[in-house]
XYZ file of C-alpha atoms in Angstrom:
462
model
C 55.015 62.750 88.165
C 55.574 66.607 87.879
C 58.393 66.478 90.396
C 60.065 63.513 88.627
C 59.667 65.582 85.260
C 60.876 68.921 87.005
C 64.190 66.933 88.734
C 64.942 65.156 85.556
C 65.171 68.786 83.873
C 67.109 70.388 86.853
C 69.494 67.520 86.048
C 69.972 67.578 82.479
C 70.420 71.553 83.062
C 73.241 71.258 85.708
C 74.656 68.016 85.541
C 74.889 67.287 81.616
C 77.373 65.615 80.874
C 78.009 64.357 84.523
C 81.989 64.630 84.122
C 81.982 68.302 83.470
C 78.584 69.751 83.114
C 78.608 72.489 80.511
C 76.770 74.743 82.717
C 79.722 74.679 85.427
C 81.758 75.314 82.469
C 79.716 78.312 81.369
C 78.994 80.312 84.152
C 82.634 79.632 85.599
C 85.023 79.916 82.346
C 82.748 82.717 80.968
C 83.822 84.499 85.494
C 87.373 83.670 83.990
C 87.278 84.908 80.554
C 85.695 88.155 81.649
C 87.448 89.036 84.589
C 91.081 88.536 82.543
C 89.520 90.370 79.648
C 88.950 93.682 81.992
C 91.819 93.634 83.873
C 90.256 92.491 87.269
C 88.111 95.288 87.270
C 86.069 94.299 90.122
C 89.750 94.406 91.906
C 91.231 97.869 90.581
C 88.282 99.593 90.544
C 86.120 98.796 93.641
C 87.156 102.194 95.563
C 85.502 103.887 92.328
C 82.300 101.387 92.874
C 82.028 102.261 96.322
C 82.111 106.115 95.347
C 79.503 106.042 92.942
C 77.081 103.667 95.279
C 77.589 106.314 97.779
C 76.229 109.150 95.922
C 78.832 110.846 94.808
C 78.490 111.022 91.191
C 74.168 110.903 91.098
C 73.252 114.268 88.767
C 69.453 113.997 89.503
C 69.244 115.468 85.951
C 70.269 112.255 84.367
C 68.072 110.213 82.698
C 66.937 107.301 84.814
C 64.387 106.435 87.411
C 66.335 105.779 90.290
C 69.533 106.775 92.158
C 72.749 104.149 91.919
C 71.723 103.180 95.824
C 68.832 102.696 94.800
C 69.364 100.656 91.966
C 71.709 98.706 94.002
C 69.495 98.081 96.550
C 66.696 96.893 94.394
C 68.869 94.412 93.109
C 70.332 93.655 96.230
C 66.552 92.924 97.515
C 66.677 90.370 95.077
C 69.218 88.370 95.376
C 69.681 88.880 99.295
C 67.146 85.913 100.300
C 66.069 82.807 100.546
C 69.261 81.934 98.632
C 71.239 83.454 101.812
C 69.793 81.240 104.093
C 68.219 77.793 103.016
C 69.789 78.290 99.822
C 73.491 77.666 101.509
C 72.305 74.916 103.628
C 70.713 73.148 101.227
C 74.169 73.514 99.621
C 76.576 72.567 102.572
C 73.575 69.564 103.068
C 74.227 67.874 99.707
C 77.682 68.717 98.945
C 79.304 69.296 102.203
C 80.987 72.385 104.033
C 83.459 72.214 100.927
C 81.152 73.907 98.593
C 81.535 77.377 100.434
C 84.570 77.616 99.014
C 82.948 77.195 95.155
C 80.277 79.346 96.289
C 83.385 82.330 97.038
C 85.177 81.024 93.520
C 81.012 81.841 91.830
C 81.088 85.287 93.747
C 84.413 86.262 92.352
C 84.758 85.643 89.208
C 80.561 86.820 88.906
C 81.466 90.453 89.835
C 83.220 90.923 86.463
C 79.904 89.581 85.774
C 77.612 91.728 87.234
C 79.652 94.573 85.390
C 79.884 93.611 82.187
C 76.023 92.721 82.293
C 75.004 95.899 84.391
C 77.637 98.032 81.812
C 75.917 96.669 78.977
C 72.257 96.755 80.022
C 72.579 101.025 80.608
C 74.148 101.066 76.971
C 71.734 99.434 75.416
C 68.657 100.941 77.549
C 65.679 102.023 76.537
C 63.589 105.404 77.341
C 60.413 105.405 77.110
C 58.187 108.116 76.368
C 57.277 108.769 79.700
C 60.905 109.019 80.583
C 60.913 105.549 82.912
C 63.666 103.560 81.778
C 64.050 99.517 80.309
C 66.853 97.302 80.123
C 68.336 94.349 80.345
C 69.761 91.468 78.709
C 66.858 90.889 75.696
C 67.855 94.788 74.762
C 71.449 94.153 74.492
C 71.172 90.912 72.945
C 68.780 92.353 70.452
C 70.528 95.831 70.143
C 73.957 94.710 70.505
C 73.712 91.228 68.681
C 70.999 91.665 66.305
C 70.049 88.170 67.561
C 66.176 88.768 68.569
C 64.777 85.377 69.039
C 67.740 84.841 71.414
C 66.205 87.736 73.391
C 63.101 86.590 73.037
C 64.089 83.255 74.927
C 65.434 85.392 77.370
C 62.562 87.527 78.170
C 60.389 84.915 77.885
C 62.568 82.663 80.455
C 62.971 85.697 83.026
C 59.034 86.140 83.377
C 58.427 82.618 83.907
C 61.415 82.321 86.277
C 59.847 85.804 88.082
C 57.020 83.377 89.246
C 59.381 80.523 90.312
C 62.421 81.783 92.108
C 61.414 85.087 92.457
C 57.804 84.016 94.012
C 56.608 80.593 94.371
C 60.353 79.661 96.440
C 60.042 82.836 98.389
C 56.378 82.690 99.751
C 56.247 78.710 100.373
C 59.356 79.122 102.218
C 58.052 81.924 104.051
C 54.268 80.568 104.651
C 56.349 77.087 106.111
C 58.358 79.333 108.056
C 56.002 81.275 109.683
C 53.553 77.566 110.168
C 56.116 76.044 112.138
C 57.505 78.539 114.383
C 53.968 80.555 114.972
C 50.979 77.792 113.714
C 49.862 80.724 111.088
C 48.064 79.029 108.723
C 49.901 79.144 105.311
C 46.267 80.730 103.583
C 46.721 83.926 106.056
C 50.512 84.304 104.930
C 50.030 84.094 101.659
C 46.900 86.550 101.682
C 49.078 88.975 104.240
C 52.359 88.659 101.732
C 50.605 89.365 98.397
C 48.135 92.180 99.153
C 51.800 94.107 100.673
C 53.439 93.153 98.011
C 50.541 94.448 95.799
C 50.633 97.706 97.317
C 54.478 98.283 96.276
C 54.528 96.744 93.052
C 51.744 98.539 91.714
C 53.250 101.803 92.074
C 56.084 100.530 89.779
C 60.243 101.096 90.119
C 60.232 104.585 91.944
C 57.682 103.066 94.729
C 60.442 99.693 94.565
C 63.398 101.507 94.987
C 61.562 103.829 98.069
C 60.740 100.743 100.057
C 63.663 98.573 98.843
C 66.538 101.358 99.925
C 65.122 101.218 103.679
C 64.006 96.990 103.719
C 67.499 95.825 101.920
C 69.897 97.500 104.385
C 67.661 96.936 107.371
C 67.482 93.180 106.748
C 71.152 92.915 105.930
C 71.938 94.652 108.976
C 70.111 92.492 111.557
C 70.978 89.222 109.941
C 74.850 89.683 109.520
C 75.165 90.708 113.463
C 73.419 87.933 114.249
C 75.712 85.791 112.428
C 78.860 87.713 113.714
C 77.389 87.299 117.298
C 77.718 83.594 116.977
C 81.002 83.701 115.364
C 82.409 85.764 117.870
C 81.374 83.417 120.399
C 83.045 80.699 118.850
C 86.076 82.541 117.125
C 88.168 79.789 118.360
C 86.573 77.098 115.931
C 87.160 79.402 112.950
C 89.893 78.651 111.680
C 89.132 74.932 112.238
C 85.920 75.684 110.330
C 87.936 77.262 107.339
C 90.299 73.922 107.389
C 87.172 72.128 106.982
C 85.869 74.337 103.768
C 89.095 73.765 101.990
C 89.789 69.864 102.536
C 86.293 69.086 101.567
C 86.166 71.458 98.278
C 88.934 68.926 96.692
C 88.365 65.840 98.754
C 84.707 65.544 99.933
C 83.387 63.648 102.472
C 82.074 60.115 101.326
C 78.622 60.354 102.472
C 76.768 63.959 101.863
C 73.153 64.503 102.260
C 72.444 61.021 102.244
C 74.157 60.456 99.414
C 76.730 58.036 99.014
C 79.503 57.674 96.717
C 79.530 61.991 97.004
C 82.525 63.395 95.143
C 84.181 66.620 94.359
C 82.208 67.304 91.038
C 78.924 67.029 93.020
C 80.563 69.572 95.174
C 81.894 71.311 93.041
C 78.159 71.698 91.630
C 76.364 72.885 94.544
C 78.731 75.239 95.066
C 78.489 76.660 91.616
C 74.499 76.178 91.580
C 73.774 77.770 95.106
C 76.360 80.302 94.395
C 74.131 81.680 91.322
C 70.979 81.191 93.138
C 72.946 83.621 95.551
C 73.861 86.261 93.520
C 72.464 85.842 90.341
C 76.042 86.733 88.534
C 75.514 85.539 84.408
C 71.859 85.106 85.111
C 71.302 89.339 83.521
C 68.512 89.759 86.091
C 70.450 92.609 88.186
C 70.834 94.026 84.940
C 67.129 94.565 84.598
C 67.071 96.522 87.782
C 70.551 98.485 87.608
C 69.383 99.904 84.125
C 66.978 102.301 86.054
C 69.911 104.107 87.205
C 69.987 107.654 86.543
C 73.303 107.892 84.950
C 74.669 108.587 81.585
C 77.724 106.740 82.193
C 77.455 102.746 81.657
C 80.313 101.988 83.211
C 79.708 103.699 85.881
C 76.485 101.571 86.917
C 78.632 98.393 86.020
C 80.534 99.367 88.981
C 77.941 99.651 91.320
C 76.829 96.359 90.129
C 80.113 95.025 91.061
C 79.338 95.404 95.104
C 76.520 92.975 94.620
C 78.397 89.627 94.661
C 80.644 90.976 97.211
C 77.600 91.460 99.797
C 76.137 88.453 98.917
C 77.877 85.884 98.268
C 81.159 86.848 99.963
C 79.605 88.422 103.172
C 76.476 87.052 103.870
C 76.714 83.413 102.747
C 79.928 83.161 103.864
C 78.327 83.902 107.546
C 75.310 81.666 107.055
C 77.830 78.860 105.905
C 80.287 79.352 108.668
C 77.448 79.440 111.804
C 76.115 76.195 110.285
C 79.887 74.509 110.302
C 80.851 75.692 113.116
C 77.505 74.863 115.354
C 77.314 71.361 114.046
C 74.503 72.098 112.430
C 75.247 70.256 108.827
C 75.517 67.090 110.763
C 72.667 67.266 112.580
C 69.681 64.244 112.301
C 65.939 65.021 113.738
C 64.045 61.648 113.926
C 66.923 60.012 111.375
C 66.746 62.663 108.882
C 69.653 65.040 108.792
C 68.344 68.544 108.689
C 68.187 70.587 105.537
C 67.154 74.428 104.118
C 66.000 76.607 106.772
C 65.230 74.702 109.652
C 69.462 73.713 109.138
C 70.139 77.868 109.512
C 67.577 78.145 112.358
C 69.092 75.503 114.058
C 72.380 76.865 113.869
C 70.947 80.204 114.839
C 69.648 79.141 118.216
C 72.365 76.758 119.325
C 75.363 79.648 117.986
C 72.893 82.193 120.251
C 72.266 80.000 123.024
C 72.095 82.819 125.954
C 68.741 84.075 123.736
C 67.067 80.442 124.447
C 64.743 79.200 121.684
C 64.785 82.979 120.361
C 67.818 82.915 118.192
C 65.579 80.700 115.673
C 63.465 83.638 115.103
C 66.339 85.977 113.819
C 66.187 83.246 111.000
C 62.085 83.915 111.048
C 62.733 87.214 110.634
C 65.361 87.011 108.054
C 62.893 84.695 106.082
C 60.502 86.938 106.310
C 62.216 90.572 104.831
C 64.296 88.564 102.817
C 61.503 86.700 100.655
C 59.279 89.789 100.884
C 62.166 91.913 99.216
C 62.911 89.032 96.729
C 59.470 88.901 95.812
C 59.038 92.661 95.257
C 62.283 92.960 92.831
C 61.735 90.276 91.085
C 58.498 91.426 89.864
C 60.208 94.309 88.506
C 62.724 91.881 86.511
C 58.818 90.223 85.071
C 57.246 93.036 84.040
C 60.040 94.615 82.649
C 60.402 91.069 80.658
C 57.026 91.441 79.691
C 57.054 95.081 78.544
C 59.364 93.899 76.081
C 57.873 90.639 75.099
C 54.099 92.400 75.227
C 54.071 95.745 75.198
C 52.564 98.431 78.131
C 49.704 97.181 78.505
C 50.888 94.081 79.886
C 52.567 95.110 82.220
C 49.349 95.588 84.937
C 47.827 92.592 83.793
C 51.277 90.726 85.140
C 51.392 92.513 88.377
C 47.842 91.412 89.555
C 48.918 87.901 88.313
C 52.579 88.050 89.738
C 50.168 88.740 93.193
C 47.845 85.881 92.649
C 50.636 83.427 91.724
C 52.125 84.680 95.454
C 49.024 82.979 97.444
C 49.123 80.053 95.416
C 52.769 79.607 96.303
C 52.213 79.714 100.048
C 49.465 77.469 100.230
C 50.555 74.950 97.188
C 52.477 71.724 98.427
C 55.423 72.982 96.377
C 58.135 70.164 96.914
C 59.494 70.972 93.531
C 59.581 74.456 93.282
C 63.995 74.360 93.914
C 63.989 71.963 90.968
C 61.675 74.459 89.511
C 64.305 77.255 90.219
C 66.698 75.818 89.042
C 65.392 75.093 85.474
C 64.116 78.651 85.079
C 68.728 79.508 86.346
C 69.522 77.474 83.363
C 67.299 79.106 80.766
C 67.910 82.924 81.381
C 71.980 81.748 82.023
C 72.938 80.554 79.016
C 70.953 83.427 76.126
C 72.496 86.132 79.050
C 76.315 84.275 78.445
C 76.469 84.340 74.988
C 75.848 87.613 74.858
C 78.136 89.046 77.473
C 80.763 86.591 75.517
C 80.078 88.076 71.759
C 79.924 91.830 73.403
C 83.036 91.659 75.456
C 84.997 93.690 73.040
C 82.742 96.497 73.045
C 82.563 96.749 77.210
C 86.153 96.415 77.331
C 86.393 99.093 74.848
C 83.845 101.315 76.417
C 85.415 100.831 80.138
C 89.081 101.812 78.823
C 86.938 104.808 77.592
C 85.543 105.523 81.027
C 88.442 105.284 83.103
C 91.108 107.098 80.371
C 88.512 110.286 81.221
C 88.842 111.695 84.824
C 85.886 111.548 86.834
C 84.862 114.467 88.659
C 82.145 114.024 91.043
C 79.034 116.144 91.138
C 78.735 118.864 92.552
C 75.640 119.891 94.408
C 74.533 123.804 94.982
């Protein structure tokens, strides 16, 4: 009964009205409309963004908790996970190879995203008195829009969705992992997971951004030459692959995921939903997490939030989603069922490797594992930030020890809903964080002409 009530949400949220859903039209027009409004920023100015992600411009004097790498990696360690790797092939599994191609359209048009949110989240900021910074999309809307029940709704739907896609998805996928490849009993994992994740979390965003700027690259790192070992191996079905991705984006195959009668809005769809689960463009979560920057240039953090998408989306799910076209794996059947999530990647993983043997399943074990774990420990920065503001500080330990608790639960819970879940708690922080970057699009256009009409000297250190 609770999945039937969860799915019939999810499908109000993303599929209403089935012809156009308004969320496709939301997440993608609003890309459009933003990305036209600042001059394809995320274009012109990504030699800048890659300047001030590589420490060029950090003053350690700034106000802020973090450094820009760090920031970036933080948010990085959230959306870099499960999303990269049963996220696309539960994707390419209902809606066919063709909705790689709307998952590169959502990563895109969601940089201008990222930067407009990120811009607007380190105006708005808050300082507290202990000098730790806040921010995020409930400041903006309420600072910039006046509009505080809107940000209420906001905060309120980013620390529920903390426990769902940030926690619950991550450690049952991880616990289920780890059962079938090892026999660990899902109990131990979820024990294991939340008393390490404890230990970060507790120590708040300066211990997060420590453990996150070593974990984010590292995992990034060993997945993506994994992935560019098997397409190497079969460069010559590449471009095969890529004729594939773009005949079934606008004319999809009859029969996806079991699903017959499949057409090019339901691709369409999965593209567009995967491709936010991805990278979490027009969701305002990164902006939580980039608004520790120590900066006192907005626009400047916008465009480190900009490389986001681009690793993400463009780079690593375009990998994931290529080694499970080209191996087969999307057509795949075990015992009549055609594979789906994980297991799909891992398959593709140890057929694309096939001089490792039955090892090149574990580089998706292992990617599970650091990816979820670094999902897990951002996202509970996004929720107690969310609750800081809905709450107050003392709150804010209460939520850890729960965010913890709610971990175990999620490993060991039969938790056949918790995408459906995910993709509820998508929908509700989406649409508050849209209307906002809509209504305050003047003011970061106006600020970035401001930024960039100023030359920018980077800092120099004694």
């Amino acid at each position: 009964m609770i999945k039937s009530l969860i799915d019939s949400l999810a499908e109000i949220v993303w599929n209403f009205p089935s012809q156009m859903p308004l969320m496709v039209i939301l997440l993608v027009g609003t890309g459009i409309f933003i990305t036209f409004r600042m001059g394809w920023v995320q274009i012109r100015r990504l030699k800048h963004a890659i300047d001030v992600t590589r420490g060029l411009y950090d003053n350690p004097a700034d106000a802020g908790d973090i450094t820009h790498f760090q920031a970036l990696s933080t948010a990085l360690s959230a959306t870099i996970g499960i999303g990269n790797i049963a996220g696309v092939a539960t994707a390419i599994h209902y809606g066919g190879p063709g909705v790689l191609f709307w998952m590169w359209v959502t990563g895109i048009f969601g940089t201008s995203l990222k930067f407009t949110e990120c811009t607007l989240s380190m105006k708005y900021r808050r300082i507290n008195p202990d000098g730790s910074a806040s921010g995020g999309p409930m400041y903006y809307i309420e600072k910039g829009l006046g509009w505080k029940p809107l940000a209420v709704i906001f905060a309120a739907g980013a620390a529920v969705c903390s426990f769902g896609i940030g926690n619950s998805i991550q450690a049952f996928t991880v616990a289920d992992q780890l059962r079938s490849d090892f026999t660990i009993p899902t109990w131990f994992t979820g024990l294991v997971l939340s008393t390490l994740v404890a230990i970060v979390i507790i120590g708040g965003i300066k211990r997060i951004g420590q453990v996150t700027r070593i974990l984010a690259p590292t995992m990034t790192i060993i997945y993506v030459a994994g992935g560019l070992t098997i397409l190497l191996i079969h460069a010559d079905k590449i471009p095969a692959t890529f004729d594939l991705i773009f005949k079934y984006a606008f004319s999809p195959p009859g029969m996806v995921g079991g699903f017959a009668g499949s057409f090019f809005m339901h691709t369409l769809i999965w593209g567009v939903k995967r491709g936010l689960f991805s990278n979490e463009a027009g969701l305002g979560s990164a902006a939580i997490a980039h608004s520790a920057a120590k900066t006192k240039e907005p626009v400047r953090e916008g465009a480190v939030a900009m490389m986001g998408p681009y690793i993400d989306t463009i780079l690593i799910c375009t990998i994931t989603g290529l080694c499970i076209i080209i191996t087969g794996a999307w057509t795949v059947t075990v015992d009549g069922q055609p594979l789906n999530g994980s297991p799909m990647t891992a398959y593709a993983f140890q057929h694309g490797l096939a001089f490792l043997g039955s090892y090149g399943r574990y580089i998706i074990t292992a990617g599970v594992l650091l990816f979820a774990t670094s999902t897990m420990i951002s996202w509970s920065y996004y929720g107690d930030r969310s609750v800081q503001y809905l709450f107050g500080n003392g709150a804010v330990m209460p939520y850890r020890y729960i965010y913890c608790i709610v971990l175990f639960i999620g490993a060991v819970a039969k938790l056949e809903a918790v995408w459906g879940f995910g993709d509820i708690g998508l929908g509700v922080m989406t649409i508050p964080n849209l209307i906002a970057i809509l209504a305050l699009s003047k003011i970061t256009k106006n600020i970035t002409n401001d930024y960039f009409s100023r030359p920018q000297v980077p800092y120099k250190r004694k």
